[in-house]
Amino acid sequence: MTTPSKPVEPKTGVRHAKAGPRETGQRIDNYLLRELPGVPKSHVYRLLRSGQVRVNGGRVKPERKLAEGDEVRIPPVRMAEKGETVRPPDEVLNRLRAAVIHEDEHYLALDKPAGYASHGGSGLAYGVIEAIRAWEKYEFVELCHRLDRDTSGVLLLAKSRAALLRAQKAFKEGTTEKRYFALVVGRWKGEDRDVDAALVKAQLDNGERYTEVDDEDGKPSHSRFSPQARYRDATLCEVQIFSGRTHQIRVHALALGHPVAGDRKYGDRGFDKAIRDKGLKRMFLHSHFLKLAADGAFSKLLLSAAMPDELRDVLARLPGVR
């Protein structure tokens, strides 16, 4: 799916940029990721941590939001020159056009196929957001949230700064309704089970990133698992998440002792090897429903995406409970 990115050339000299109306309310980390195409995300955060990026002369944290007129100091970095950004293949652009499930004056929503990252970085030349910008159809388009590369389903993008802030506020305050389908390993005992386990991001010595439960230093996280179908060695659950932490469903499922099928980071290797014979070539996690409540000038938004045939076919091959 991806193509090798073009070589990047060193760009010399410090650059100073002023935030305009379009950047008002945007986090400095997201601003830099847009301004520095081709620069790995990890390097952007390193620049922020080291104080090389400054706003109005002062050091800033990644979550700092810009205001119109703020002066941003951008240090010299290796990056792709404008016009040299990797253009996704037409096949990818057309696949994502066909994945559109909703569009209005404020939002664009896709039924994101598995295998497509939400954004480029970490060795990926592009993701969904870069591909949609390559349509050259929108003056403004930004991700409202993210899905893991191997997760399919509803992905929402905003077509204006106001729409983006509305969605981000809803996600932050937990007023959205987000539901997923997940096939988890093992027989489920009982009915609905809630998980309130704080999560924190961590990193191994080799640089691999992961999320783990940490009730002392983690951020509050809440998921509800509801069994929908029971099989001999697995259970299909609908999962509602009341927060939006990285890898939340996957880590909460692991904490319950029922990791998500096909999860190469947190899963059960023995089970995953066996279920590959049933046709599961990816993680069995699909975002099937998203609701945003009405807010001021924005009306209620309801989005849904049916479970892909590739996942339905796997379920059809699973032996039932004896």
Short mmCIF file of C-alpha atoms in Angstrom, two decimals:
data_model
loop_
_atom_site.label_atom_id
_atom_site.label_comp_id
_atom_site.label_asym_id
_atom_site.label_seq_id
_atom_site.Cartn_x
_atom_site.Cartn_y
_atom_site.Cartn_z
CA MET A 1 0.00 0.00 0.00
CA THR A 2 2.79 2.40 0.86
CA THR A 3 5.53 3.66 -1.42
CA PRO A 4 9.02 4.65 -0.29
CA SER A 5 9.18 8.32 0.66
CA LYS A 6 11.48 10.55 -1.33
CA PRO A 7 14.81 11.53 0.21
CA VAL A 8 14.55 14.54 2.47
CA GLU A 9 16.99 17.39 2.27
CA PRO A 10 18.31 19.40 5.20
CA LYS A 11 16.60 22.70 5.63
CA THR A 12 18.88 25.30 7.17
CA GLY A 13 18.03 28.20 9.43
CA VAL A 14 15.41 28.87 12.07
CA ARG A 15 11.96 29.72 10.74
CA HIS A 16 9.45 32.00 12.47
CA ALA A 17 5.78 31.65 11.57
CA LYS A 18 2.72 33.52 12.78
CA ALA A 19 -0.48 31.67 13.60
CA GLY A 20 -3.46 32.88 11.63
CA PRO A 21 -7.22 32.38 12.03
CA ARG A 22 -6.92 28.86 10.64
CA GLU A 23 -4.54 27.85 13.43
CA THR A 24 -6.55 29.36 16.30
CA GLY A 25 -7.25 26.64 18.86
CA GLN A 26 -4.92 24.12 17.20
CA ARG A 27 -2.45 22.22 19.38
CA ILE A 28 1.18 23.07 18.71
CA ASP A 29 2.10 19.40 18.10
CA ASN A 30 -0.56 19.04 15.40
CA TYR A 31 0.50 22.36 13.88
CA LEU A 32 4.10 21.18 13.62
CA LEU A 33 3.13 17.83 12.12
CA ARG A 34 1.37 19.72 9.33
CA GLU A 35 4.17 22.25 8.88
CA LEU A 36 6.94 19.66 8.82
CA PRO A 37 5.92 17.05 6.23
CA GLY A 38 8.21 14.04 6.17
CA VAL A 39 9.51 14.59 9.71
CA PRO A 40 8.79 11.59 11.99
CA LYS A 41 6.25 12.24 14.72
CA SER A 42 8.74 11.11 17.37
CA HIS A 43 11.19 13.79 16.21
CA VAL A 44 8.53 16.51 16.41
CA TYR A 45 7.88 15.63 20.06
CA ARG A 46 11.61 15.55 20.72
CA LEU A 47 11.85 19.12 19.39
CA LEU A 48 9.09 20.18 21.77
CA ARG A 49 10.61 18.42 24.79
CA SER A 50 14.03 19.95 24.15
CA GLY A 51 12.63 23.48 23.92
CA GLN A 52 13.75 24.03 20.33
CA VAL A 53 10.18 24.94 19.42
CA ARG A 54 8.99 28.12 21.10
CA VAL A 55 5.80 30.15 21.04
CA ASN A 56 6.20 33.87 21.67
CA GLY A 57 9.70 33.13 22.92
CA GLY A 58 8.70 30.57 25.55
CA ARG A 59 8.92 26.80 25.79
CA VAL A 60 5.64 24.96 25.27
CA LYS A 61 4.13 21.56 25.88
CA PRO A 62 2.55 19.54 23.04
CA GLU A 63 -0.97 20.34 24.23
CA ARG A 64 -0.46 24.12 24.09
CA LYS A 65 -3.13 25.66 21.83
CA LEU A 66 -2.29 28.46 19.45
CA ALA A 67 -3.98 31.83 19.27
CA GLU A 68 -4.06 34.13 16.26
CA GLY A 69 -0.87 36.17 16.13
CA ASP A 70 1.28 33.73 18.13
CA GLU A 71 4.83 33.57 16.81
CA VAL A 72 6.15 30.04 16.46
CA ARG A 73 9.88 29.38 16.34
CA ILE A 74 10.52 26.31 14.14
CA PRO A 75 14.11 24.98 14.32
CA PRO A 76 16.01 23.67 11.28
CA VAL A 77 15.08 20.04 10.65
CA ARG A 78 15.34 17.49 7.88
CA MET A 79 12.05 17.51 6.02
CA ALA A 80 10.48 17.06 2.65
CA GLU A 81 10.30 20.32 0.74
CA LYS A 82 6.86 21.55 -0.18
CA GLY A 83 5.81 19.95 -3.42
CA GLU A 84 7.91 16.85 -2.66
CA THR A 85 5.40 15.28 -0.29
CA VAL A 86 4.69 11.71 -1.30
CA ARG A 87 1.41 11.49 -3.19
CA PRO A 88 -0.54 8.35 -2.38
CA PRO A 89 -1.25 6.11 -5.37
CA ASP A 90 -4.51 6.64 -7.26
CA GLU A 91 -5.62 3.21 -6.07
CA VAL A 92 -5.49 4.44 -2.46
CA LEU A 93 -7.20 7.75 -3.25
CA ASN A 94 -10.03 5.95 -5.03
CA ARG A 95 -10.37 3.30 -2.30
CA LEU A 96 -10.90 6.03 0.28
CA ARG A 97 -13.33 7.93 -1.95
CA ALA A 98 -15.40 4.75 -2.11
CA ALA A 99 -15.22 4.48 1.70
CA VAL A 100 -17.08 7.77 2.34
CA ILE A 101 -20.24 7.06 4.36
CA HIS A 102 -21.28 10.62 5.23
CA GLU A 103 -20.53 14.18 4.20
CA ASP A 104 -22.15 17.49 5.09
CA GLU A 105 -20.95 21.09 5.33
CA HIS A 106 -19.09 20.35 8.58
CA TYR A 107 -17.86 16.77 8.47
CA LEU A 108 -16.59 13.94 6.32
CA ALA A 109 -16.81 10.35 7.59
CA LEU A 110 -15.23 7.20 6.21
CA ASP A 111 -15.65 3.50 6.80
CA LYS A 112 -11.86 3.18 7.06
CA PRO A 113 -10.52 -0.09 5.69
CA ALA A 114 -8.11 -2.06 7.87
CA GLY A 115 -4.48 -1.56 6.88
CA TYR A 116 -4.73 2.20 6.43
CA ALA A 117 -3.12 4.34 9.13
CA SER A 118 -5.04 7.45 10.20
CA HIS A 119 -1.96 9.55 9.42
CA GLY A 120 1.57 9.13 8.14
CA GLY A 121 4.70 8.86 10.29
CA SER A 122 6.63 6.07 12.01
CA GLY A 123 7.89 4.80 8.68
CA LEU A 124 4.64 5.38 6.79
CA ALA A 125 4.78 7.82 3.89
CA TYR A 126 1.10 8.69 4.22
CA GLY A 127 -2.14 7.85 5.95
CA VAL A 128 -5.83 8.61 5.48
CA ILE A 129 -5.50 12.33 6.20
CA GLU A 130 -2.66 12.78 3.69
CA ALA A 131 -4.63 10.85 1.07
CA ILE A 132 -7.75 12.97 1.55
CA ARG A 133 -5.71 16.16 1.28
CA ALA A 134 -4.33 14.77 -1.96
CA TRP A 135 -7.89 14.83 -3.34
CA GLU A 136 -7.34 18.63 -3.40
CA LYS A 137 -11.02 19.08 -2.70
CA TYR A 138 -11.03 20.75 0.73
CA GLU A 139 -9.52 24.01 1.91
CA PHE A 140 -9.48 22.59 5.44
CA VAL A 141 -9.67 18.97 6.59
CA GLU A 142 -8.39 17.45 9.83
CA LEU A 143 -8.83 14.21 11.77
CA CYS A 144 -11.27 14.51 14.69
CA HIS A 145 -9.89 11.31 16.24
CA ARG A 146 -7.82 8.30 15.19
CA LEU A 147 -8.22 4.59 14.62
CA ASP A 148 -5.38 2.09 14.84
CA ARG A 149 -4.03 1.04 11.46
CA ASP A 150 -5.46 -2.48 11.81
CA THR A 151 -8.87 -1.25 13.02
CA SER A 152 -11.64 -0.67 10.49
CA GLY A 153 -14.78 1.43 10.71
CA VAL A 154 -16.09 4.92 11.36
CA LEU A 155 -13.44 7.63 11.13
CA LEU A 156 -14.57 11.26 11.42
CA LEU A 157 -12.85 14.28 9.86
CA ALA A 158 -13.73 17.97 10.19
CA LYS A 159 -14.02 20.40 7.29
CA SER A 160 -13.64 23.54 9.42
CA ARG A 161 -11.82 24.62 12.57
CA ALA A 162 -15.14 25.17 14.37
CA ALA A 163 -16.31 21.65 13.49
CA LEU A 164 -13.00 20.20 14.65
CA LEU A 165 -13.16 21.98 18.02
CA ARG A 166 -16.76 20.84 18.50
CA ALA A 167 -15.79 17.22 17.92
CA GLN A 168 -12.64 17.42 20.06
CA LYS A 169 -14.65 18.92 22.90
CA ALA A 170 -17.20 16.10 22.67
CA PHE A 171 -14.48 13.43 22.68
CA LYS A 172 -12.69 15.09 25.60
CA GLU A 173 -15.82 15.50 27.70
CA GLY A 174 -17.05 12.00 26.95
CA THR A 175 -20.34 13.13 25.42
CA THR A 176 -19.87 11.00 22.31
CA GLU A 177 -21.13 7.45 21.96
CA LYS A 178 -18.55 5.13 20.44
CA ARG A 179 -19.20 1.43 19.86
CA TYR A 180 -16.96 -1.28 18.40
CA PHE A 181 -17.21 -4.95 17.54
CA ALA A 182 -14.36 -7.03 18.92
CA LEU A 183 -13.80 -10.77 18.82
CA VAL A 184 -12.02 -11.68 22.04
CA VAL A 185 -10.19 -14.85 23.00
CA GLY A 186 -11.92 -17.36 25.27
CA ARG A 187 -15.40 -18.12 26.58
CA TRP A 188 -17.09 -15.14 28.22
CA LYS A 189 -18.60 -15.70 31.64
CA GLY A 190 -21.77 -13.80 32.44
CA GLU A 191 -23.01 -10.71 30.67
CA ASP A 192 -21.78 -7.09 30.46
CA ARG A 193 -18.52 -6.25 32.17
CA ASP A 194 -17.15 -2.75 32.78
CA VAL A 195 -13.45 -2.00 32.94
CA ASP A 196 -12.28 1.09 34.83
CA ALA A 197 -8.51 0.75 34.51
CA ALA A 198 -6.27 3.82 34.16
CA LEU A 199 -3.92 3.66 31.18
CA VAL A 200 -0.49 5.12 30.53
CA LYS A 201 1.77 5.09 27.48
CA ALA A 202 5.15 3.42 27.87
CA GLN A 203 8.14 2.51 25.73
CA LEU A 204 10.48 -0.46 25.61
CA ASP A 205 14.26 -0.11 25.39
CA ASN A 206 14.07 -0.90 21.68
CA GLY A 207 11.75 2.07 21.16
CA GLU A 208 8.53 0.09 20.71
CA ARG A 209 5.57 1.92 22.23
CA TYR A 210 2.71 0.31 24.09
CA THR A 211 -0.01 1.10 26.62
CA GLU A 212 -0.40 -0.50 30.03
CA VAL A 213 -2.65 -0.36 33.07
CA ASP A 214 -1.27 1.96 35.76
CA ASP A 215 -3.75 3.04 38.41
CA GLU A 216 -1.23 5.43 39.96
CA ASP A 217 0.07 7.36 36.95
CA GLY A 218 -2.43 6.43 34.22
CA LYS A 219 -5.33 8.44 32.83
CA PRO A 220 -8.88 7.37 33.78
CA SER A 221 -10.30 4.99 31.16
CA HIS A 222 -13.66 3.25 31.01
CA SER A 223 -14.92 0.54 28.63
CA ARG A 224 -18.01 -1.70 28.66
CA PHE A 225 -17.87 -5.15 27.03
CA SER A 226 -21.22 -6.70 26.06
CA PRO A 227 -21.23 -10.27 24.66
CA GLN A 228 -23.14 -10.63 21.38
CA ALA A 229 -22.29 -14.17 20.24
CA ARG A 230 -20.47 -17.00 21.97
CA TYR A 231 -18.23 -19.53 20.25
CA ARG A 232 -16.28 -22.51 21.52
CA ASP A 233 -13.03 -20.61 22.01
CA ALA A 234 -13.98 -16.96 21.46
CA THR A 235 -16.69 -14.37 22.10
CA LEU A 236 -17.95 -11.55 19.91
CA CYS A 237 -18.43 -8.44 22.03
CA GLU A 238 -19.79 -4.99 21.40
CA VAL A 239 -17.52 -2.56 23.23
CA GLN A 240 -18.60 0.93 24.23
CA ILE A 241 -15.78 3.25 25.24
CA PHE A 242 -16.39 6.27 27.47
CA SER A 243 -12.86 7.64 27.02
CA GLY A 244 -10.45 7.59 24.10
CA ARG A 245 -7.03 6.39 25.23
CA THR A 246 -4.47 4.87 22.90
CA HIS A 247 -5.13 1.11 22.45
CA GLN A 248 -7.87 1.34 25.11
CA ILE A 249 -10.05 -1.56 23.98
CA ARG A 250 -7.05 -3.78 23.31
CA VAL A 251 -5.47 -3.20 26.72
CA HIS A 252 -8.76 -3.40 28.64
CA ALA A 253 -9.58 -6.67 26.85
CA LEU A 254 -6.18 -8.01 27.89
CA ALA A 255 -6.83 -6.89 31.47
CA LEU A 256 -10.01 -8.98 31.45
CA GLY A 257 -8.04 -12.02 30.30
CA HIS A 258 -9.74 -11.92 26.89
CA PRO A 259 -7.35 -10.24 24.43
CA VAL A 260 -8.62 -9.14 21.01
CA ALA A 261 -8.21 -11.80 18.32
CA GLY A 262 -5.44 -11.02 15.84
CA ASP A 263 -3.82 -8.36 18.04
CA ARG A 264 -0.11 -8.71 17.33
CA LYS A 265 0.92 -6.43 20.22
CA TYR A 266 -1.31 -7.55 23.11
CA GLY A 267 -2.87 -10.76 21.79
CA ASP A 268 -2.62 -14.51 22.32
CA ARG A 269 -0.14 -15.85 19.75
CA GLY A 270 -1.33 -19.43 20.00
CA PHE A 271 -4.97 -18.52 19.45
CA ASP A 272 -4.10 -16.11 16.66
CA LYS A 273 -2.09 -18.74 14.83
CA ALA A 274 -5.05 -21.13 14.98
CA ILE A 275 -7.65 -18.57 13.88
CA ARG A 276 -5.59 -17.59 10.86
CA ASP A 277 -6.74 -20.92 9.43
CA LYS A 278 -10.30 -19.54 9.71
CA GLY A 279 -9.32 -16.61 7.52
CA LEU A 280 -8.49 -13.91 10.09
CA LYS A 281 -5.59 -11.95 8.60
CA ARG A 282 -5.94 -8.82 10.77
CA MET A 283 -7.03 -7.68 14.20
CA PHE A 284 -10.75 -8.28 14.80
CA LEU A 285 -11.71 -4.77 15.86
CA HIS A 286 -14.25 -2.63 14.00
CA SER A 287 -15.69 0.79 14.91
CA HIS A 288 -19.33 0.38 13.93
CA PHE A 289 -21.13 3.35 15.56
CA LEU A 290 -20.38 6.97 16.47
CA LYS A 291 -22.80 9.56 17.83
CA LEU A 292 -22.16 13.24 18.51
CA ALA A 293 -24.87 15.06 20.43
CA ALA A 294 -26.24 18.35 19.17
CA ASP A 295 -24.14 21.33 20.26
CA GLY A 296 -25.14 24.90 19.46
CA ALA A 297 -25.27 25.37 15.69
CA PHE A 298 -24.23 21.73 15.17
CA SER A 299 -27.00 19.16 14.91
CA LYS A 300 -26.79 15.60 16.21
CA LEU A 301 -24.56 13.34 14.11
CA LEU A 302 -25.17 9.58 13.80
CA LEU A 303 -22.69 7.41 11.89
CA SER A 304 -22.56 3.66 11.38
CA ALA A 305 -20.48 1.16 9.42
CA ALA A 306 -21.47 -2.48 8.99
CA MET A 307 -19.05 -5.22 9.95
CA PRO A 308 -16.84 -6.03 6.92
CA ASP A 309 -17.50 -9.26 5.05
CA GLU A 310 -13.96 -10.45 5.84
CA LEU A 311 -14.83 -10.45 9.56
CA ARG A 312 -18.31 -11.92 9.07
CA ASP A 313 -16.74 -14.78 7.12
CA VAL A 314 -14.43 -15.53 10.06
CA LEU A 315 -17.39 -15.71 12.45
CA ALA A 316 -19.20 -18.08 10.09
CA ARG A 317 -16.25 -20.49 10.30
CA LEU A 318 -15.95 -20.52 14.09
CA PRO A 319 -17.28 -23.57 15.93
CA GLY A 320 -20.17 -22.78 18.26
CA VAL A 321 -20.47 -23.53 21.97
CA ARG A 322 -21.00 -27.21 22.69
#
